[in-house]
mmCIF file of C-alpha atoms and ligand atoms in Angstrom:
data_model
loop_
_atom_site.group_PDB
_atom_site.id
_atom_site.type_symbol
_atom_site.label_atom_id
_atom_site.label_comp_id
_atom_site.label_asym_id
_atom_site.label_seq_id
_atom_site.Cartn_x
_atom_site.Cartn_y
_atom_site.Cartn_z
ATOM 1 C CA MET A 136 24.837 -9.494 -12.312
ATOM 2 C CA LYS A 137 22.711 -10.982 -9.536
ATOM 3 C CA HIS A 138 19.147 -9.654 -9.091
ATOM 4 C CA GLN A 139 19.146 -6.765 -6.657
ATOM 5 C CA ARG A 140 16.117 -6.693 -4.376
ATOM 6 C CA LEU A 141 13.935 -3.603 -4.255
ATOM 7 C CA TYR A 142 12.136 -3.070 -0.955
ATOM 8 C CA ILE A 143 9.652 -0.220 -0.920
ATOM 9 C CA ASN A 144 9.338 1.824 2.251
ATOM 10 C CA ILE A 145 5.661 2.693 2.659
ATOM 11 C CA ASP A 146 5.972 5.064 5.660
ATOM 12 C CA HIS A 147 4.944 8.106 3.703
ATOM 13 C CA ILE A 148 1.678 6.602 2.575
ATOM 14 C CA ALA A 149 0.924 6.643 6.298
ATOM 15 C CA THR A 150 2.250 10.220 6.532
ATOM 16 C CA VAL A 151 -0.485 11.343 4.142
ATOM 17 C CA ARG A 152 -3.110 9.427 6.115
ATOM 18 C CA GLN A 153 -1.937 10.868 9.426
ATOM 19 C CA ALA A 154 -2.368 14.382 8.038
ATOM 20 C CA ARG A 155 -6.107 13.773 8.617
ATOM 21 C CA ARG A 156 -5.856 10.991 11.220
ATOM 22 C CA GLY A 157 -8.245 8.988 9.039
ATOM 23 C CA ALA A 158 -8.176 5.607 7.355
ATOM 24 C CA SER A 159 -6.858 6.472 3.931
ATOM 25 C CA PRO A 160 -4.581 6.126 2.194
ATOM 26 C CA ASP A 161 -3.962 2.740 3.795
ATOM 27 C CA PRO A 162 -0.256 1.749 3.827
ATOM 28 C CA VAL A 163 -1.209 -1.948 3.800
ATOM 29 C CA GLU A 164 -3.145 -1.467 0.574
ATOM 30 C CA GLY A 165 -0.104 0.425 -0.715
ATOM 31 C CA ALA A 166 2.192 -2.429 0.264
ATOM 32 C CA ILE A 167 0.091 -4.901 -1.687
ATOM 33 C CA ALA A 168 0.088 -2.608 -4.723
ATOM 34 C CA CYS A 169 3.905 -2.332 -4.507
ATOM 35 C CA GLU A 170 4.246 -6.115 -4.348
ATOM 36 C CA ARG A 171 1.998 -6.494 -7.391
ATOM 37 C CA ALA A 172 4.171 -3.971 -9.246
ATOM 38 C CA GLY A 173 7.293 -6.025 -8.584
ATOM 39 C CA ALA A 174 8.657 -4.966 -5.182
ATOM 40 C CA ASP A 175 10.683 -7.769 -3.586
ATOM 41 C CA GLY A 176 9.838 -6.618 -0.104
ATOM 42 C CA ILE A 177 8.120 -3.967 1.992
ATOM 43 C CA THR A 178 9.801 -1.807 4.593
ATOM 44 C CA ALA A 179 8.067 0.110 7.368
ATOM 45 C CA HIS A 180 9.471 2.086 10.273
ATOM 46 C CA LEU A 181 7.460 2.111 13.473
ATOM 47 C CA ARG A 182 8.839 5.191 15.186
ATOM 48 C CA GLU A 183 8.613 5.808 18.888
ATOM 49 C CA ASP A 184 6.541 8.947 18.231
ATOM 50 C CA ARG A 185 4.201 7.060 15.812
ATOM 51 C CA ARG A 186 4.337 9.958 13.367
ATOM 52 C CA HIS A 187 3.425 7.829 10.355
ATOM 53 C CA ILE A 188 3.197 4.045 10.723
ATOM 54 C CA GLN A 189 0.954 2.964 13.630
ATOM 55 C CA ASP A 190 1.013 -0.242 15.681
ATOM 56 C CA ASP A 191 -2.069 -1.522 13.904
ATOM 57 C CA ASP A 192 -0.351 -1.051 10.523
ATOM 58 C CA VAL A 193 2.549 -3.229 11.611
ATOM 59 C CA GLU A 194 0.183 -5.920 12.883
ATOM 60 C CA ARG A 195 -1.645 -5.933 9.549
ATOM 61 C CA LEU A 196 1.530 -5.749 7.450
ATOM 62 C CA ALA A 197 2.934 -8.778 9.249
ATOM 63 C CA THR A 198 0.113 -10.923 7.893
ATOM 64 C CA ALA A 199 -0.687 -9.146 4.600
ATOM 65 C CA ILE A 200 2.783 -9.039 3.067
ATOM 66 C CA THR A 201 3.460 -11.974 0.784
ATOM 67 C CA THR A 202 7.041 -11.045 -0.111
ATOM 68 C CA VAL A 203 9.360 -9.962 2.706
ATOM 69 C CA PHE A 204 8.547 -7.652 5.600
ATOM 70 C CA ASN A 205 11.492 -5.535 6.713
ATOM 71 C CA LEU A 206 10.640 -3.783 9.971
ATOM 72 C CA GLU A 207 12.790 -0.750 10.730
ATOM 73 C CA MET A 208 12.952 0.068 14.394
ATOM 74 C CA ALA A 209 15.044 1.442 17.207
ATOM 75 C CA CYS A 210 16.831 -1.049 19.451
ATOM 76 C CA THR A 211 14.487 -0.641 22.424
ATOM 77 C CA ASP A 212 12.795 -3.205 24.645
ATOM 78 C CA GLU A 213 9.376 -2.180 23.371
ATOM 79 C CA MET A 214 10.353 -2.717 19.717
ATOM 80 C CA LEU A 215 12.306 -5.902 20.349
ATOM 81 C CA ALA A 216 9.310 -7.433 22.113
ATOM 82 C CA LEU A 217 7.076 -6.437 19.197
ATOM 83 C CA ALA A 218 9.461 -7.995 16.668
ATOM 84 C CA GLU A 219 9.727 -11.189 18.697
ATOM 85 C CA ARG A 220 5.949 -11.445 18.688
ATOM 86 C CA LEU A 221 5.305 -10.551 15.029
ATOM 87 C CA ARG A 222 8.426 -12.144 13.553
ATOM 88 C CA PRO A 223 8.921 -10.041 10.435
ATOM 89 C CA HIS A 224 11.349 -11.611 7.968
ATOM 90 C CA GLN A 225 13.915 -8.913 8.635
ATOM 91 C CA VAL A 226 14.554 -6.189 11.204
ATOM 92 C CA THR A 227 16.764 -3.231 10.408
ATOM 93 C CA LEU A 228 17.924 -1.441 13.522
ATOM 94 C CA VAL A 229 18.076 2.320 13.054
ATOM 95 C CA PRO A 230 18.929 5.259 15.311
ATOM 96 C CA GLU A 231 16.003 7.426 16.331
ATOM 97 C CA ARG A 232 15.873 10.951 17.597
ATOM 98 C CA ARG A 233 12.473 12.384 18.338
ATOM 99 C CA GLU A 234 13.106 15.807 16.835
ATOM 100 C CA GLU A 235 14.615 14.633 13.522
ATOM 101 C CA VAL A 236 12.653 15.017 10.273
ATOM 102 C CA THR A 237 13.839 11.599 9.091
ATOM 103 C CA THR A 238 16.587 9.141 10.084
ATOM 104 C CA GLU A 239 19.545 11.462 9.860
ATOM 105 C CA GLY A 240 22.593 9.332 10.438
ATOM 106 C CA GLY A 241 23.666 5.731 10.703
ATOM 107 C CA LEU A 242 23.542 3.812 13.955
ATOM 108 C CA ASP A 243 26.478 4.667 16.225
ATOM 109 C CA VAL A 244 27.796 1.135 16.619
ATOM 110 C CA SER A 245 30.438 2.144 19.139
ATOM 111 C CA HIS A 246 27.881 3.667 21.524
ATOM 112 C CA ASP A 247 26.420 1.138 23.979
ATOM 113 C CA PRO A 248 27.539 -1.890 21.918
ATOM 114 C CA ALA A 249 26.229 -4.325 24.554
ATOM 115 C CA ARG A 250 22.671 -3.073 24.006
ATOM 116 C CA ILE A 251 22.949 -3.511 20.213
ATOM 117 C CA ALA A 252 24.580 -6.943 20.548
ATOM 118 C CA ASP A 253 21.834 -8.019 22.950
ATOM 119 C CA GLY A 254 19.123 -6.762 20.587
ATOM 120 C CA LEU A 255 20.689 -8.577 17.638
ATOM 121 C CA ALA A 256 21.006 -11.774 19.682
ATOM 122 C CA ARG A 257 17.305 -11.620 20.596
ATOM 123 C CA LEU A 258 16.311 -11.080 16.955
ATOM 124 C CA ASN A 259 18.668 -13.768 15.652
ATOM 125 C CA ALA A 260 17.284 -16.196 18.236
ATOM 126 C CA ALA A 261 13.761 -15.430 16.977
ATOM 127 C CA GLY A 262 14.851 -16.429 13.468
ATOM 128 C CA ILE A 263 14.672 -12.865 12.129
ATOM 129 C CA ARG A 264 17.259 -11.697 9.586
ATOM 130 C CA THR A 265 19.104 -8.786 11.172
ATOM 131 C CA SER A 266 20.506 -5.657 9.589
ATOM 132 C CA LEU A 267 22.145 -2.533 11.007
ATOM 133 C CA PHE A 268 21.712 0.835 9.298
ATOM 134 C CA ILE A 269 25.204 2.339 9.349
ATOM 135 C CA ALA A 270 27.338 4.982 7.679
ATOM 136 C CA PRO A 271 29.548 3.672 4.852
ATOM 137 C CA ASP A 272 32.523 3.533 7.162
ATOM 138 C CA LEU A 273 34.884 0.533 7.284
ATOM 139 C CA HIS A 274 35.190 0.631 11.054
ATOM 140 C CA ALA A 275 31.386 0.595 11.439
ATOM 141 C CA VAL A 276 31.209 -2.349 9.007
ATOM 142 C CA ASP A 277 33.681 -4.357 11.095
ATOM 143 C CA ARG A 278 31.861 -3.514 14.306
ATOM 144 C CA SER A 279 28.528 -4.593 12.805
ATOM 145 C CA LEU A 280 29.894 -8.058 12.169
ATOM 146 C CA ALA A 281 31.389 -8.237 15.657
ATOM 147 C CA LEU A 282 28.033 -7.244 17.178
ATOM 148 C CA GLY A 283 26.297 -10.150 15.435
ATOM 149 C CA ALA A 284 24.465 -8.565 12.489
ATOM 150 C CA ALA A 285 23.772 -10.679 9.409
ATOM 151 C CA ALA A 286 23.547 -7.622 7.175
ATOM 152 C CA ILE A 287 24.349 -3.935 7.017
ATOM 153 C CA GLU A 288 22.305 -1.250 5.323
ATOM 154 C CA LEU A 289 24.612 1.492 4.115
ATOM 155 C CA HIS A 290 23.296 5.020 4.538
ATOM 156 C CA THR A 291 23.080 6.563 1.072
ATOM 157 C CA GLY A 292 21.917 9.963 2.386
ATOM 158 C CA PRO A 293 25.328 11.662 2.031
ATOM 159 C CA TYR A 294 25.546 10.338 -1.550
ATOM 160 C CA ALA A 295 21.965 11.385 -2.355
ATOM 161 C CA HIS A 296 22.481 14.878 -1.035
ATOM 162 C CA GLY A 297 25.999 15.332 -2.376
ATOM 163 C CA ALA A 298 26.084 13.201 -5.506
ATOM 164 C CA SER A 299 28.475 15.624 -7.160
ATOM 165 C CA ASP A 300 31.138 14.646 -4.600
ATOM 166 C CA PRO A 301 32.696 11.394 -5.876
ATOM 167 C CA ALA A 302 33.920 10.573 -2.364
ATOM 168 C CA THR A 303 30.351 9.728 -1.269
ATOM 169 C CA LEU A 304 29.998 7.027 -3.936
ATOM 170 C CA ARG A 305 33.537 5.785 -3.321
ATOM 171 C CA ALA A 306 32.702 5.345 0.370
ATOM 172 C CA LEU A 307 29.651 3.237 -0.570
ATOM 173 C CA ARG A 308 31.711 1.091 -2.951
ATOM 174 C CA ASP A 309 34.502 0.552 -0.424
ATOM 175 C CA ALA A 310 32.146 -0.257 2.444
ATOM 176 C CA SER A 311 30.133 -2.638 0.229
ATOM 177 C CA ARG A 312 33.205 -4.518 -0.928
ATOM 178 C CA HIS A 313 34.550 -4.737 2.605
ATOM 179 C CA GLY A 314 31.215 -5.837 4.072
ATOM 180 C CA ALA A 315 30.767 -8.608 1.539
ATOM 181 C CA SER A 316 34.380 -9.729 1.972
ATOM 182 C CA ILE A 317 33.862 -10.350 5.687
ATOM 183 C CA GLY A 318 30.583 -12.203 5.127
ATOM 184 C CA LEU A 319 27.936 -9.540 5.688
ATOM 185 C CA ALA A 320 24.968 -9.138 3.365
ATOM 186 C CA VAL A 321 25.027 -5.563 2.071
ATOM 187 C CA HIS A 322 21.931 -3.394 1.687
ATOM 188 C CA ALA A 323 21.625 0.350 1.047
ATOM 189 C CA GLY A 324 19.081 3.103 1.230
ATOM 190 C CA HIS A 325 17.948 6.616 2.048
ATOM 191 C CA GLY A 326 17.317 9.480 -0.331
ATOM 192 C CA LEU A 327 17.475 7.315 -3.453
ATOM 193 C CA THR A 328 15.420 8.354 -6.475
ATOM 194 C CA VAL A 329 14.991 7.212 -10.051
ATOM 195 C CA GLU A 330 17.490 9.927 -11.003
ATOM 196 C CA ASN A 331 20.297 9.022 -8.591
ATOM 197 C CA VAL A 332 19.812 5.283 -8.012
ATOM 198 C CA GLN A 333 21.903 3.890 -10.847
ATOM 199 C CA PRO A 334 25.458 4.331 -9.540
ATOM 200 C CA VAL A 335 24.382 2.700 -6.256
ATOM 201 C CA ALA A 336 22.422 -0.060 -8.006
ATOM 202 C CA ALA A 337 25.525 -0.830 -10.047
ATOM 203 C CA ILE A 338 27.603 -1.698 -6.962
ATOM 204 C CA PRO A 339 27.746 -5.487 -7.325
ATOM 205 C CA GLU A 340 27.851 -6.349 -3.605
ATOM 206 C CA ILE A 341 24.631 -4.480 -2.797
ATOM 207 C CA GLU A 342 21.857 -7.065 -2.615
ATOM 208 C CA GLU A 343 18.960 -4.863 -1.564
ATOM 209 C CA LEU A 344 17.820 -1.253 -1.832
ATOM 210 C CA ASN A 345 15.255 0.350 0.479
ATOM 211 C CA ILE A 346 13.496 3.277 -1.157
ATOM 212 C CA GLY A 347 10.496 5.206 0.135
ATOM 213 C CA HIS A 348 9.999 8.926 -0.083
ATOM 214 C CA SER A 349 10.752 9.314 -3.773
ATOM 215 C CA VAL A 350 8.373 6.475 -4.683
ATOM 216 C CA VAL A 351 5.467 7.974 -2.755
ATOM 217 C CA SER A 352 6.304 11.398 -4.241
ATOM 218 C CA ARG A 353 6.326 10.038 -7.801
ATOM 219 C CA ALA A 354 3.127 8.099 -7.096
ATOM 220 C CA ILE A 355 1.249 11.394 -6.804
ATOM 221 C CA PHE A 356 1.943 12.034 -10.470
ATOM 222 C CA ILE A 357 2.239 8.621 -12.125
ATOM 223 C CA GLY A 358 0.647 6.208 -9.646
ATOM 224 C CA LEU A 359 2.287 3.840 -7.183
ATOM 225 C CA ALA A 360 2.678 0.852 -9.491
ATOM 226 C CA ASP A 361 4.444 2.854 -12.197
ATOM 227 C CA ALA A 362 6.641 4.546 -9.588
ATOM 228 C CA VAL A 363 7.814 1.106 -8.440
ATOM 229 C CA ARG A 364 8.258 -0.116 -12.017
ATOM 230 C CA GLU A 365 10.363 2.834 -13.113
ATOM 231 C CA LEU A 366 12.714 2.322 -10.176
ATOM 232 C CA ARG A 367 12.961 -1.369 -10.951
ATOM 233 C CA ALA A 368 13.770 -0.549 -14.578
ATOM 234 C CA ALA A 369 16.454 1.956 -13.551
ATOM 235 C CA MET A 370 18.063 -0.591 -11.211
ATOM 236 C CA ASP A 371 17.996 -3.350 -13.830
ATOM 237 C CA ALA A 372 19.514 -1.059 -16.458
ATOM 238 C CA ALA A 373 22.305 -0.065 -14.090
ATOM 239 C CA ARG A 374 23.191 -3.681 -13.403
ATOM 240 C CA ALA A 375 22.902 -4.745 -17.038
ATOM 241 C CA PHE A 376 25.462 -2.178 -18.178
ATOM 242 C CA SER A 377 28.048 -2.594 -15.447
HETATM 243 N N1 LIG B 69 16.540 2.924 4.931
HETATM 244 C C1 LIG B 69 16.406 3.387 6.192
HETATM 245 C C2 LIG B 69 17.154 2.692 7.271
HETATM 246 C C3 LIG B 69 15.576 4.478 6.473
HETATM 247 O O1 LIG B 69 15.458 4.912 7.743
HETATM 248 C C4 LIG B 69 14.850 5.069 5.431
HETATM 249 C C5 LIG B 69 13.916 6.197 5.718
HETATM 250 O O2 LIG B 69 12.911 5.773 6.559
HETATM 251 C C6 LIG B 69 14.992 4.536 4.144
HETATM 252 C C7 LIG B 69 15.864 3.487 3.915
HETATM 253 C C8 LIG B 69 14.229 5.086 2.981
HETATM 254 O O3 LIG B 69 14.648 6.389 2.748
HETATM 255 P P1 LIG B 69 13.845 7.281 1.718
HETATM 256 O O4 LIG B 69 12.458 7.427 2.262
HETATM 257 O O5 LIG B 69 14.610 8.559 1.698
HETATM 258 O O6 LIG B 69 13.861 6.561 0.404
#
């Protein structure tokens, strides 16, 4: 089966730094370590409230990353202007609510579609690969294509938090197959760990996984490089046996 890309989300390296508002640990140094350990790309989410990643981090990541920089952001004028200036390889548009602990749901692609379509058009015109973070819902997949996205990132949170319910994995499989069949690149992420990643990694249409919190958590015990490598090994094993 085709190589599935592993993008490491380094937000929570910045979370630890922000606990003391200091300089370490540096998420850019973490990004480089992840790349050296085999990550195919680095993902960072610059949130409106700047709770973890800061503007300066994004500026530095844009030049330091030698693989692929996937910038997660809300579809706002401020963020679109930043992306147009820094030109990361990929932008994933995500919903953002100030009070949430993490991104809780997929983007509501039926709410204010003109704003999303306009944002995607600006990013596409800047030569940036575009992706929409959506629920594994066939209607949302169709709408993503109509809005002009090149890719969708399927929200694996419901699967990660309810892996005993086979419907959550079925929804990911169905949405992946449908997305690929209409010409979208299919990505997935949220809540994935070395323990639960394999059934998702085995879905043939999924080209890219974005994984963050579990990697930074494991890094506390086994180091960042080994945390990346064990995920990579789990993904490769899942694809070899399916
Ligand atoms: N993909 C998207 C769109 C996200 O918002 C997040 C969390 O920032 C992730 C993937 C990574 O999720 P986790 O940190 O749970 O692995």
